[in-house]
mmCIF file of C-alpha atoms in Angstrom:
data_model
loop_
_atom_site.group_PDB
_atom_site.id
_atom_site.type_symbol
_atom_site.label_atom_id
_atom_site.label_comp_id
_atom_site.label_asym_id
_atom_site.label_seq_id
_atom_site.Cartn_x
_atom_site.Cartn_y
_atom_site.Cartn_z
ATOM 1 C CA UNK A 16 -17.408 17.251 -2.318
ATOM 2 C CA UNK A 17 -18.684 15.645 0.833
ATOM 3 C CA UNK A 18 -22.110 17.157 0.167
ATOM 4 C CA UNK A 19 -22.124 15.858 -3.387
ATOM 5 C CA UNK A 20 -21.279 12.414 -2.179
ATOM 6 C CA UNK A 21 -23.967 12.536 0.441
ATOM 7 C CA UNK A 22 -26.637 13.765 -1.941
ATOM 8 C CA UNK A 23 -26.156 10.985 -4.440
ATOM 9 C CA UNK A 24 -25.601 8.273 -1.878
ATOM 10 C CA UNK A 25 -28.963 6.848 -0.779
ATOM 11 C CA UNK A 26 -30.325 6.107 -4.259
ATOM 12 C CA UNK A 27 -27.074 4.545 -5.360
ATOM 13 C CA UNK A 28 -26.903 2.532 -2.190
ATOM 14 C CA UNK A 29 -30.269 0.993 -3.055
ATOM 15 C CA UNK A 30 -29.093 0.060 -6.553
ATOM 16 C CA UNK A 31 -25.875 -1.540 -5.442
ATOM 17 C CA UNK A 32 -26.703 -5.015 -4.127
ATOM 18 C CA UNK A 33 -28.112 -6.422 -7.391
ATOM 19 C CA UNK A 34 -25.756 -4.546 -9.666
ATOM 20 C CA UNK A 35 -22.807 -5.466 -7.501
ATOM 21 C CA UNK A 36 -23.606 -9.163 -7.614
ATOM 22 C CA UNK A 37 -23.905 -9.057 -11.373
ATOM 23 C CA UNK A 38 -20.592 -7.313 -11.922
ATOM 24 C CA UNK A 39 -18.422 -9.096 -9.381
ATOM 25 C CA UNK A 40 -18.320 -12.732 -8.428
ATOM 26 C CA UNK A 41 -16.490 -12.389 -5.102
ATOM 27 C CA UNK A 42 -19.604 -12.167 -2.942
ATOM 28 C CA UNK A 43 -21.550 -14.766 -4.935
ATOM 29 C CA UNK A 44 -18.640 -17.189 -4.789
ATOM 30 C CA UNK A 45 -18.356 -16.690 -1.036
ATOM 31 C CA UNK A 46 -22.072 -17.351 -0.583
ATOM 32 C CA UNK A 47 -21.873 -20.574 -2.613
ATOM 33 C CA UNK A 48 -18.965 -22.013 -0.666
ATOM 34 C CA UNK A 49 -19.886 -24.832 1.744
ATOM 35 C CA UNK A 50 -19.152 -24.351 5.424
ATOM 36 C CA UNK A 51 -16.135 -26.673 5.367
ATOM 37 C CA UNK A 52 -14.604 -24.725 2.464
ATOM 38 C CA UNK A 53 -15.075 -21.418 4.292
ATOM 39 C CA UNK A 54 -13.464 -22.866 7.428
ATOM 40 C CA UNK A 55 -10.561 -24.192 5.367
ATOM 41 C CA UNK A 56 -10.232 -20.806 3.672
ATOM 42 C CA UNK A 57 -10.006 -18.954 6.987
ATOM 43 C CA UNK A 58 -7.383 -21.439 8.178
ATOM 44 C CA UNK A 59 -5.463 -20.556 5.032
ATOM 45 C CA UNK A 60 -5.784 -16.857 5.867
ATOM 46 C CA UNK A 61 -4.373 -17.450 9.336
ATOM 47 C CA UNK A 62 -1.530 -19.506 7.876
ATOM 48 C CA UNK A 63 -0.640 -16.830 5.329
ATOM 49 C CA UNK A 64 -0.620 -14.103 7.983
ATOM 50 C CA UNK A 65 1.745 -16.283 10.013
ATOM 51 C CA UNK A 66 3.887 -16.800 6.904
ATOM 52 C CA UNK A 67 4.030 -13.032 6.333
ATOM 53 C CA UNK A 68 5.309 -12.443 9.857
ATOM 54 C CA UNK A 69 7.842 -15.260 9.491
ATOM 55 C CA UNK A 70 9.073 -13.797 6.208
ATOM 56 C CA UNK A 71 9.714 -10.410 7.818
ATOM 57 C CA UNK A 72 11.775 -12.068 10.541
ATOM 58 C CA UNK A 73 13.682 -14.106 7.941
ATOM 59 C CA UNK A 74 14.631 -11.000 5.961
ATOM 60 C CA UNK A 75 15.735 -9.265 9.132
ATOM 61 C CA UNK A 76 17.978 -12.207 10.059
ATOM 62 C CA UNK A 77 19.361 -12.257 6.526
ATOM 63 C CA UNK A 78 20.352 -8.610 6.647
ATOM 64 C CA UNK A 79 21.869 -9.112 10.080
ATOM 65 C CA UNK A 80 23.903 -12.035 8.728
ATOM 66 C CA UNK A 81 25.402 -9.937 5.943
ATOM 67 C CA UNK A 82 27.276 -7.746 8.371
ATOM 68 C CA UNK A 83 27.109 -3.992 8.395
ATOM 69 C CA UNK A 84 29.623 -3.349 5.595
ATOM 70 C CA UNK A 85 28.093 -5.740 3.066
ATOM 71 C CA UNK A 86 24.555 -4.641 3.867
ATOM 72 C CA UNK A 87 25.350 -0.962 3.503
ATOM 73 C CA UNK A 88 27.107 -1.640 0.198
ATOM 74 C CA UNK A 89 24.034 -3.515 -0.992
ATOM 75 C CA UNK A 90 21.842 -0.446 -0.405
ATOM 76 C CA UNK A 91 24.402 2.171 -1.408
ATOM 77 C CA UNK A 92 22.644 2.741 -4.735
ATOM 78 C CA UNK A 93 19.576 3.965 -2.835
ATOM 79 C CA UNK A 94 21.492 6.510 -0.785
ATOM 80 C CA UNK A 95 20.449 9.230 -3.220
ATOM 81 C CA UNK A 96 16.868 10.217 -2.301
ATOM 82 C CA UNK A 97 15.780 10.430 -5.956
ATOM 83 C CA UNK A 98 17.088 6.927 -6.590
ATOM 84 C CA UNK A 99 15.392 5.643 -3.440
ATOM 85 C CA UNK A 100 12.125 7.223 -4.572
ATOM 86 C CA UNK A 101 12.452 5.583 -7.992
ATOM 87 C CA UNK A 102 13.311 2.221 -6.418
ATOM 88 C CA UNK A 103 10.121 2.451 -4.353
ATOM 89 C CA UNK A 104 7.968 3.267 -7.393
ATOM 90 C CA UNK A 105 9.467 0.765 -9.832
ATOM 91 C CA UNK A 106 9.898 -2.009 -7.264
ATOM 92 C CA UNK A 107 6.255 -1.776 -6.247
ATOM 93 C CA UNK A 108 5.110 -1.745 -9.879
ATOM 94 C CA UNK A 109 7.112 -4.898 -10.596
ATOM 95 C CA UNK A 110 6.044 -6.918 -7.554
ATOM 96 C CA UNK A 111 2.556 -5.387 -7.370
ATOM 97 C CA UNK A 112 2.604 -4.849 -3.624
ATOM 98 C CA UNK A 113 3.467 -1.708 -1.695
ATOM 99 C CA UNK A 114 3.196 -3.784 1.478
ATOM 100 C CA UNK A 115 6.051 -5.985 0.283
ATOM 101 C CA UNK A 116 8.257 -3.071 -0.771
ATOM 102 C CA UNK A 117 7.645 -1.118 2.420
ATOM 103 C CA UNK A 118 8.069 -4.187 4.640
ATOM 104 C CA UNK A 119 11.437 -4.938 3.022
ATOM 105 C CA UNK A 120 12.534 -1.310 3.533
ATOM 106 C CA UNK A 121 11.411 -1.397 7.159
ATOM 107 C CA UNK A 122 13.212 -4.657 7.897
ATOM 108 C CA UNK A 123 16.335 -3.356 6.120
ATOM 109 C CA UNK A 124 16.296 -0.333 8.425
ATOM 110 C CA UNK A 125 15.557 -2.508 11.427
ATOM 111 C CA UNK A 126 18.596 -4.669 10.713
ATOM 112 C CA UNK A 127 20.887 -1.688 10.196
ATOM 113 C CA UNK A 128 21.351 -2.275 6.442
ATOM 114 C CA UNK A 129 19.639 0.948 5.410
ATOM 115 C CA UNK A 130 19.572 4.315 7.201
ATOM 116 C CA UNK A 131 16.212 5.846 7.972
ATOM 117 C CA UNK A 132 16.999 8.715 5.583
ATOM 118 C CA UNK A 133 17.371 6.181 2.758
ATOM 119 C CA UNK A 134 14.193 4.299 3.616
ATOM 120 C CA UNK A 135 11.878 7.322 3.588
ATOM 121 C CA UNK A 136 12.067 7.944 -0.198
ATOM 122 C CA UNK A 137 11.537 4.220 -0.852
ATOM 123 C CA UNK A 138 8.422 4.228 1.353
ATOM 124 C CA UNK A 139 7.061 7.336 -0.375
ATOM 125 C CA UNK A 140 7.749 5.792 -3.779
ATOM 126 C CA UNK A 141 5.997 2.560 -2.842
ATOM 127 C CA UNK A 142 2.934 4.597 -1.906
ATOM 128 C CA UNK A 143 2.777 5.784 -5.530
ATOM 129 C CA UNK A 144 3.739 2.536 -7.256
ATOM 130 C CA UNK A 145 0.839 0.596 -5.787
ATOM 131 C CA UNK A 146 -1.713 2.682 -7.712
ATOM 132 C CA UNK A 147 -0.856 1.255 -11.126
ATOM 133 C CA UNK A 148 -2.754 -1.995 -10.501
ATOM 134 C CA UNK A 149 -6.096 -0.252 -10.126
ATOM 135 C CA UNK A 150 -5.517 1.570 -13.416
ATOM 136 C CA UNK A 151 -4.965 -1.786 -15.099
ATOM 137 C CA UNK A 152 -8.300 -3.000 -13.703
ATOM 138 C CA UNK A 153 -9.982 -0.166 -15.587
ATOM 139 C CA UNK A 154 -8.687 -1.638 -18.861
ATOM 140 C CA UNK A 155 -11.373 -4.319 -18.640
ATOM 141 C CA UNK A 156 -13.837 -1.600 -19.709
ATOM 142 C CA UNK A 157 -11.833 -0.448 -22.724
ATOM 143 C CA UNK A 158 -14.388 -1.869 -25.149
ATOM 144 C CA UNK A 159 -16.983 0.751 -24.155
ATOM 145 C CA UNK A 160 -15.822 4.372 -24.286
ATOM 146 C CA UNK A 161 -18.253 5.679 -21.658
ATOM 147 C CA UNK A 162 -17.648 2.863 -19.190
ATOM 148 C CA UNK A 163 -13.903 3.104 -19.764
ATOM 149 C CA UNK A 164 -13.956 6.821 -18.990
ATOM 150 C CA UNK A 165 -15.892 6.261 -15.764
ATOM 151 C CA UNK A 166 -13.704 3.352 -14.616
ATOM 152 C CA UNK A 167 -10.456 5.107 -15.446
ATOM 153 C CA UNK A 168 -11.565 8.281 -13.685
ATOM 154 C CA UNK A 169 -12.298 6.298 -10.528
ATOM 155 C CA UNK A 170 -9.070 4.288 -10.676
ATOM 156 C CA UNK A 171 -6.605 7.092 -11.455
ATOM 157 C CA UNK A 172 -7.887 9.334 -8.663
ATOM 158 C CA UNK A 173 -5.690 7.082 -6.512
ATOM 159 C CA UNK A 174 -2.711 7.866 -8.758
ATOM 160 C CA UNK A 175 -3.116 11.612 -8.662
ATOM 161 C CA UNK A 176 -3.853 11.724 -4.931
ATOM 162 C CA UNK A 177 -0.569 9.937 -4.208
ATOM 163 C CA UNK A 178 1.363 11.956 -6.793
ATOM 164 C CA UNK A 179 0.082 15.186 -5.248
ATOM 165 C CA UNK A 180 1.057 13.970 -1.768
ATOM 166 C CA UNK A 181 4.525 13.118 -3.080
ATOM 167 C CA UNK A 182 4.862 16.485 -4.824
ATOM 168 C CA UNK A 183 4.068 18.262 -1.558
ATOM 169 C CA UNK A 184 5.910 16.210 1.040
ATOM 170 C CA UNK A 185 8.987 14.882 -0.755
ATOM 171 C CA UNK A 186 10.627 18.319 -1.208
ATOM 172 C CA UNK A 187 9.578 19.310 2.309
ATOM 173 C CA UNK A 188 11.159 16.140 3.690
ATOM 174 C CA UNK A 189 14.396 16.765 1.793
ATOM 175 C CA UNK A 190 14.701 20.247 3.296
ATOM 176 C CA UNK A 191 13.233 20.050 6.812
ATOM 177 C CA UNK A 192 12.853 16.284 7.501
ATOM 178 C CA UNK A 193 9.478 16.473 9.309
ATOM 179 C CA UNK A 194 8.622 12.801 8.698
ATOM 180 C CA UNK A 195 11.943 11.682 10.151
ATOM 181 C CA UNK A 196 11.625 13.964 13.181
ATOM 182 C CA UNK A 197 7.989 13.151 14.001
ATOM 183 C CA UNK A 198 8.431 9.413 13.509
ATOM 184 C CA UNK A 199 11.469 9.503 15.809
ATOM 185 C CA UNK A 200 9.452 11.365 18.430
ATOM 186 C CA UNK A 201 6.655 8.786 18.210
ATOM 187 C CA UNK A 202 9.128 5.931 18.519
ATOM 188 C CA UNK A 203 10.844 7.544 21.501
ATOM 189 C CA UNK A 204 7.482 8.141 23.159
ATOM 190 C CA UNK A 205 6.420 4.535 22.583
ATOM 191 C CA UNK A 206 9.608 3.171 24.054
ATOM 192 C CA UNK A 207 9.937 5.681 26.859
ATOM 193 C CA UNK A 208 6.532 5.515 28.551
ATOM 194 C CA UNK A 209 5.439 3.183 31.289
ATOM 195 C CA UNK A 210 1.789 3.073 30.225
ATOM 196 C CA UNK A 211 2.584 1.752 26.724
ATOM 197 C CA UNK A 212 4.163 -1.676 26.207
ATOM 198 C CA UNK A 213 7.736 -1.690 25.002
ATOM 199 C CA UNK A 214 7.861 -3.268 21.515
ATOM 200 C CA UNK A 215 11.198 -4.805 22.402
ATOM 201 C CA UNK A 216 9.353 -7.006 24.898
ATOM 202 C CA UNK A 217 6.912 -8.446 22.326
ATOM 203 C CA UNK A 218 8.784 -11.727 22.309
ATOM 204 C CA UNK A 219 5.680 -13.746 21.443
ATOM 205 C CA UNK A 220 6.174 -12.805 17.773
ATOM 206 C CA UNK A 221 9.758 -13.979 17.828
ATOM 207 C CA UNK A 222 8.805 -17.171 19.633
ATOM 208 C CA UNK A 223 6.012 -17.916 17.156
ATOM 209 C CA UNK A 224 8.201 -17.387 14.107
ATOM 210 C CA UNK A 225 11.321 -19.039 15.497
ATOM 211 C CA UNK A 226 10.732 -22.553 14.040
ATOM 212 C CA UNK A 227 10.352 -21.329 10.447
ATOM 213 C CA UNK A 228 13.063 -18.707 10.856
ATOM 214 C CA UNK A 229 15.577 -21.180 12.254
ATOM 215 C CA UNK A 230 14.684 -23.694 9.545
ATOM 216 C CA UNK A 231 15.505 -21.239 6.778
ATOM 217 C CA UNK A 232 18.697 -20.074 8.518
ATOM 218 C CA UNK A 233 19.806 -23.681 8.940
ATOM 219 C CA UNK A 234 19.069 -24.456 5.286
ATOM 220 C CA UNK A 235 21.228 -21.561 4.084
ATOM 221 C CA UNK A 236 23.987 -21.926 6.687
ATOM 222 C CA UNK A 237 25.920 -24.417 4.539
ATOM 223 C CA UNK A 238 26.506 -21.751 1.866
ATOM 224 C CA UNK A 239 29.230 -19.111 2.115
ATOM 225 C CA UNK A 240 29.029 -16.361 4.703
ATOM 226 C CA UNK A 241 27.927 -13.857 2.052
ATOM 227 C CA UNK A 242 25.690 -15.973 -0.208
ATOM 228 C CA UNK A 243 23.924 -17.620 2.741
ATOM 229 C CA UNK A 244 22.426 -14.390 4.114
ATOM 230 C CA UNK A 245 21.636 -13.248 0.546
ATOM 231 C CA UNK A 246 19.685 -16.451 -0.096
ATOM 232 C CA UNK A 247 17.948 -15.936 3.247
ATOM 233 C CA UNK A 248 16.857 -12.437 2.183
ATOM 234 C CA UNK A 249 15.625 -13.737 -1.179
ATOM 235 C CA UNK A 250 13.651 -16.535 0.499
ATOM 236 C CA UNK A 251 12.085 -14.046 2.903
ATOM 237 C CA UNK A 252 11.174 -11.665 0.074
ATOM 238 C CA UNK A 253 9.595 -14.490 -1.938
ATOM 239 C CA UNK A 254 7.624 -15.615 1.109
ATOM 240 C CA UNK A 255 6.326 -12.070 1.636
ATOM 241 C CA UNK A 256 5.287 -11.862 -2.008
ATOM 242 C CA UNK A 257 3.529 -15.235 -1.878
ATOM 243 C CA UNK A 258 1.835 -14.482 1.440
ATOM 244 C CA UNK A 259 0.540 -11.044 0.390
ATOM 245 C CA UNK A 260 -0.597 -12.285 -3.029
ATOM 246 C CA UNK A 261 -2.546 -15.323 -1.865
ATOM 247 C CA UNK A 262 -3.809 -13.615 1.263
ATOM 248 C CA UNK A 263 -5.520 -11.127 -1.020
ATOM 249 C CA UNK A 264 -6.927 -13.922 -3.189
ATOM 250 C CA UNK A 265 -8.355 -15.805 -0.216
ATOM 251 C CA UNK A 266 -9.806 -12.751 1.488
ATOM 252 C CA UNK A 267 -11.369 -11.589 -1.752
ATOM 253 C CA UNK A 268 -13.037 -14.981 -2.150
ATOM 254 C CA UNK A 269 -14.195 -15.191 1.472
ATOM 255 C CA UNK A 270 -15.281 -11.687 2.400
ATOM 256 C CA UNK A 271 -14.732 -8.976 -0.186
ATOM 257 C CA UNK A 272 -18.296 -9.409 -1.445
ATOM 258 C CA UNK A 273 -19.644 -8.489 1.979
ATOM 259 C CA UNK A 274 -17.045 -5.797 2.509
ATOM 260 C CA UNK A 275 -18.049 -4.393 -0.883
ATOM 261 C CA UNK A 276 -21.673 -4.127 0.244
ATOM 262 C CA UNK A 277 -20.614 -2.214 3.337
ATOM 263 C CA UNK A 278 -18.388 0.077 1.302
ATOM 264 C CA UNK A 279 -21.017 0.931 -1.298
ATOM 265 C CA UNK A 280 -23.609 1.808 1.350
ATOM 266 C CA UNK A 281 -21.086 3.836 3.332
ATOM 267 C CA UNK A 282 -19.888 5.709 0.256
ATOM 268 C CA UNK A 283 -23.377 6.987 -0.430
ATOM 269 C CA UNK A 284 -23.908 8.498 3.008
ATOM 270 C CA UNK A 285 -20.875 10.446 4.164
ATOM 271 C CA UNK A 286 -17.403 11.036 2.736
ATOM 272 C CA UNK A 287 -15.645 10.536 6.074
ATOM 273 C CA UNK A 288 -17.599 7.354 6.759
ATOM 274 C CA UNK A 289 -16.480 6.191 3.322
ATOM 275 C CA UNK A 290 -12.915 7.032 4.277
ATOM 276 C CA UNK A 291 -13.219 5.030 7.497
ATOM 277 C CA UNK A 292 -14.713 2.101 5.577
ATOM 278 C CA UNK A 293 -11.857 2.156 3.086
ATOM 279 C CA UNK A 294 -9.374 2.165 5.931
ATOM 280 C CA UNK A 295 -11.117 -0.675 7.772
ATOM 281 C CA UNK A 296 -11.430 -2.962 4.777
ATOM 282 C CA UNK A 297 -7.794 -2.337 3.829
ATOM 283 C CA UNK A 298 -6.662 -3.247 7.355
ATOM 284 C CA UNK A 299 -8.558 -6.536 7.030
ATOM 285 C CA UNK A 300 -7.486 -7.381 3.477
ATOM 286 C CA UNK A 301 -3.983 -5.914 3.960
ATOM 287 C CA UNK A 302 -4.155 -4.474 0.453
ATOM 288 C CA UNK A 303 -5.301 -1.048 -0.672
ATOM 289 C CA UNK A 304 -5.354 -2.439 -4.216
ATOM 290 C CA UNK A 305 -8.133 -4.882 -3.325
ATOM 291 C CA UNK A 306 -10.174 -2.143 -1.666
ATOM 292 C CA UNK A 307 -9.938 0.280 -4.580
ATOM 293 C CA UNK A 308 -10.082 -2.306 -7.375
ATOM 294 C CA UNK A 309 -13.369 -3.706 -6.096
ATOM 295 C CA UNK A 310 -15.005 -0.313 -6.658
ATOM 296 C CA UNK A 311 -13.787 0.186 -10.235
ATOM 297 C CA UNK A 312 -16.492 -2.007 -11.848
ATOM 298 C CA UNK A 313 -19.171 -0.058 -10.000
ATOM 299 C CA UNK A 314 -17.722 3.175 -11.312
ATOM 300 C CA UNK A 315 -17.511 1.775 -14.825
ATOM 301 C CA UNK A 316 -21.185 0.839 -14.847
ATOM 302 C CA UNK A 317 -22.218 4.197 -13.388
ATOM 303 C CA UNK A 318 -23.319 2.925 -9.974
ATOM 304 C CA UNK A 319 -20.584 4.988 -8.323
ATOM 305 C CA UNK A 320 -18.901 8.204 -9.417
ATOM 306 C CA UNK A 321 -15.181 8.953 -9.109
ATOM 307 C CA UNK A 322 -16.124 11.542 -6.458
ATOM 308 C CA UNK A 323 -17.658 8.768 -4.349
ATOM 309 C CA UNK A 324 -14.662 6.474 -4.793
ATOM 310 C CA UNK A 325 -12.229 9.261 -3.856
ATOM 311 C CA UNK A 326 -12.650 9.163 -0.030
ATOM 312 C CA UNK A 327 -12.456 5.360 -0.027
ATOM 313 C CA UNK A 328 -9.090 5.650 -1.778
ATOM 314 C CA UNK A 329 -7.912 8.134 0.848
ATOM 315 C CA UNK A 330 -8.932 5.774 3.648
ATOM 316 C CA UNK A 331 -7.328 2.756 1.983
ATOM 317 C CA UNK A 332 -4.021 4.625 1.810
ATOM 318 C CA UNK A 333 -4.072 5.012 5.580
ATOM 319 C CA UNK A 334 -5.276 1.466 6.183
ATOM 320 C CA UNK A 335 -2.342 -0.102 4.378
ATOM 321 C CA UNK A 336 0.112 1.499 6.829
ATOM 322 C CA UNK A 337 -1.046 -0.607 9.773
ATOM 323 C CA UNK A 338 0.273 -3.826 8.221
ATOM 324 C CA UNK A 339 3.746 -2.315 7.997
ATOM 325 C CA UNK A 340 3.627 -0.976 11.557
ATOM 326 C CA UNK A 341 2.642 -4.432 12.769
ATOM 327 C CA UNK A 342 5.392 -6.036 10.668
ATOM 328 C CA UNK A 343 7.951 -3.720 12.286
ATOM 329 C CA UNK A 344 7.377 -5.458 15.606
ATOM 330 C CA UNK A 345 8.839 -8.615 14.065
ATOM 331 C CA UNK A 346 12.219 -6.915 13.620
ATOM 332 C CA UNK A 347 15.199 -8.281 15.470
ATOM 333 C CA UNK A 348 18.593 -6.822 16.301
ATOM 334 C CA UNK A 349 19.777 -3.667 17.970
ATOM 335 C CA UNK A 350 18.364 -1.439 15.215
ATOM 336 C CA UNK A 351 14.814 -2.829 15.403
ATOM 337 C CA UNK A 352 13.767 0.430 17.050
ATOM 338 C CA UNK A 353 14.784 2.325 13.895
ATOM 339 C CA UNK A 354 12.725 -0.150 11.875
ATOM 340 C CA UNK A 355 9.687 0.817 13.908
ATOM 341 C CA UNK A 356 10.481 4.448 13.181
ATOM 342 C CA UNK A 357 10.483 3.667 9.442
ATOM 343 C CA UNK A 358 7.046 2.097 9.794
ATOM 344 C CA UNK A 359 5.805 5.214 11.594
ATOM 345 C CA UNK A 360 7.096 7.287 8.667
ATOM 346 C CA UNK A 361 4.578 5.501 6.433
ATOM 347 C CA UNK A 362 1.766 6.141 8.905
ATOM 348 C CA UNK A 363 2.595 9.808 9.539
ATOM 349 C CA UNK A 364 3.024 10.511 5.832
ATOM 350 C CA UNK A 365 -0.439 9.238 4.972
ATOM 351 C CA UNK A 366 -2.015 11.054 7.910
ATOM 352 C CA UNK A 367 -0.459 14.322 6.779
ATOM 353 C CA UNK A 368 -1.596 13.698 3.212
ATOM 354 C CA UNK A 369 -5.201 13.305 4.356
ATOM 355 C CA UNK A 370 -5.093 16.551 6.335
ATOM 356 C CA UNK A 371 -3.355 18.650 3.687
ATOM 357 C CA UNK A 372 -5.045 17.303 0.558
ATOM 358 C CA UNK A 373 -8.489 16.071 1.619
ATOM 359 C CA UNK A 374 -9.495 17.812 4.829
ATOM 360 C CA UNK A 375 -8.399 21.248 3.585
ATOM 361 C CA UNK A 376 -10.856 22.099 0.767
ATOM 362 C CA UNK A 377 -8.326 24.000 -1.352
ATOM 363 C CA UNK A 378 -6.463 20.950 -2.718
ATOM 364 C CA UNK A 379 -9.251 18.386 -2.419
ATOM 365 C CA UNK A 380 -10.587 18.744 -5.994
ATOM 366 C CA UNK A 381 -7.133 18.497 -7.655
ATOM 367 C CA UNK A 382 -6.752 14.670 -7.838
ATOM 368 C CA UNK A 383 -10.353 14.282 -8.995
ATOM 369 C CA UNK A 384 -9.946 16.987 -11.646
ATOM 370 C CA UNK A 385 -6.745 15.398 -12.994
ATOM 371 C CA UNK A 386 -8.215 11.874 -12.974
ATOM 372 C CA UNK A 387 -11.384 12.851 -14.794
ATOM 373 C CA UNK A 388 -9.481 14.814 -17.438
ATOM 374 C CA UNK A 389 -7.010 11.992 -18.038
ATOM 375 C CA UNK A 390 -9.941 9.586 -18.317
ATOM 376 C CA UNK A 391 -11.686 11.860 -20.830
ATOM 377 C CA UNK A 392 -8.573 12.165 -23.006
ATOM 378 C CA UNK A 393 -7.655 8.468 -22.736
ATOM 379 C CA UNK A 394 -11.183 7.368 -23.670
ATOM 380 C CA UNK A 395 -10.792 9.240 -26.952
ATOM 381 C CA UNK A 396 -7.131 8.367 -27.541
ATOM 382 C CA UNK A 397 -6.379 4.975 -26.008
ATOM 383 C CA UNK A 398 -2.616 5.290 -26.472
ATOM 384 C CA UNK A 399 -2.555 8.114 -23.913
ATOM 385 C CA UNK A 400 -3.102 5.676 -21.039
ATOM 386 C CA UNK A 401 -0.299 3.371 -22.220
ATOM 387 C CA UNK A 402 2.020 6.357 -22.568
ATOM 388 C CA UNK A 403 1.072 7.633 -19.102
ATOM 389 C CA UNK A 404 1.555 4.299 -17.327
ATOM 390 C CA UNK A 405 4.715 3.344 -19.226
ATOM 391 C CA UNK A 406 6.401 6.712 -18.770
ATOM 392 C CA UNK A 407 5.476 7.634 -15.213
ATOM 393 C CA UNK A 408 5.638 4.213 -13.554
ATOM 394 C CA UNK A 409 8.382 2.446 -15.527
ATOM 395 C CA UNK A 410 10.536 4.536 -17.878
ATOM 396 C CA UNK A 411 11.070 7.575 -15.658
ATOM 397 C CA UNK A 412 11.987 5.648 -12.456
ATOM 398 C CA UNK A 413 14.256 3.325 -14.453
ATOM 399 C CA UNK A 414 16.059 6.277 -16.041
ATOM 400 C CA UNK A 415 16.621 7.867 -12.637
ATOM 401 C CA UNK A 416 17.998 4.606 -11.177
ATOM 402 C CA UNK A 417 20.350 4.076 -14.122
ATOM 403 C CA UNK A 418 21.305 7.703 -14.651
ATOM 404 C CA UNK A 419 21.805 8.726 -11.026
ATOM 405 C CA UNK A 420 22.270 5.517 -9.069
ATOM 406 C CA UNK A 421 24.395 3.462 -11.462
ATOM 407 C CA UNK A 422 26.185 5.940 -13.710
#
């Protein structure tokens, strides 16, 4: 697959700049912005990143304020790993951000409200739930059967890659717990060495977020001892959602056009360079959805193939983990170390998925084969896509939550 990507790359790379500008307005809009608007936009980006960090601290304080008994009761429904997995999938589909879902799980672990064993299925489920957005982007091509097939093939390769990773690692984790063990070892190594800084000493994050955090705590302190922390958690979750959403909007307006140019050229040269580009752009935009969605129009118009988009998707999966690892450093309380372990679970899981599914040639073609066949069937029978998305991402997780977690 790497050779196929490399062979078709140079010619496609030459076609991209004009075609890309015609199909997407992100780069053109960024070029037309005056200097003062760009400066104001980047100030907004900095403010939203600060808001995201504050929100994580606010949620952590909210969970800490609940007390251990109330917090554990709140997450008792997710104690079953299948329910936790379904919560991760459905929650991410509803709020359209795996970063938000994973950050909430990490801060819940860091505050002692959720055990690490309960957070792992939620994190793995969030990794899957985030893929639905890119599939919805492909619907913009539904008017043309050929373009729809191309776009859907490129977008659902993300779905099937993450489903395959889940199919492999979720049962393994239930039996042998490798993600829990390795993430604990990494956390212990990070805390126990003299040549690495101790995350517990990163007080500059706490100092920077203290004014906003204390303001929210003060605003909710007049409510009851149970409702106050609950309102604090809700406020923090809303702030995370707002920050992630508008951060993506601003970054897409300011730089995704340029990042898109880099990605298209990199995709045409080498699969692993494409993977690195996908990872890098996702770290900057803090959203794998932005990275993958930008490429769907190019696939729909035939400039890129699903095989060329595939390694970018793999890299974006890894890139999105760094935001959560960074957010874990904002955790407070005696269990903040466990919160960092939960963030490492996300990182280790995606690293393992790359090695097992993409680096080893045996499984590499599977997501691409499934995506292209679904796209072929759905282009002929449009209801197939609605049935796939509605069943896999909504109905099935909801049934598991109700049937196992509630009943």
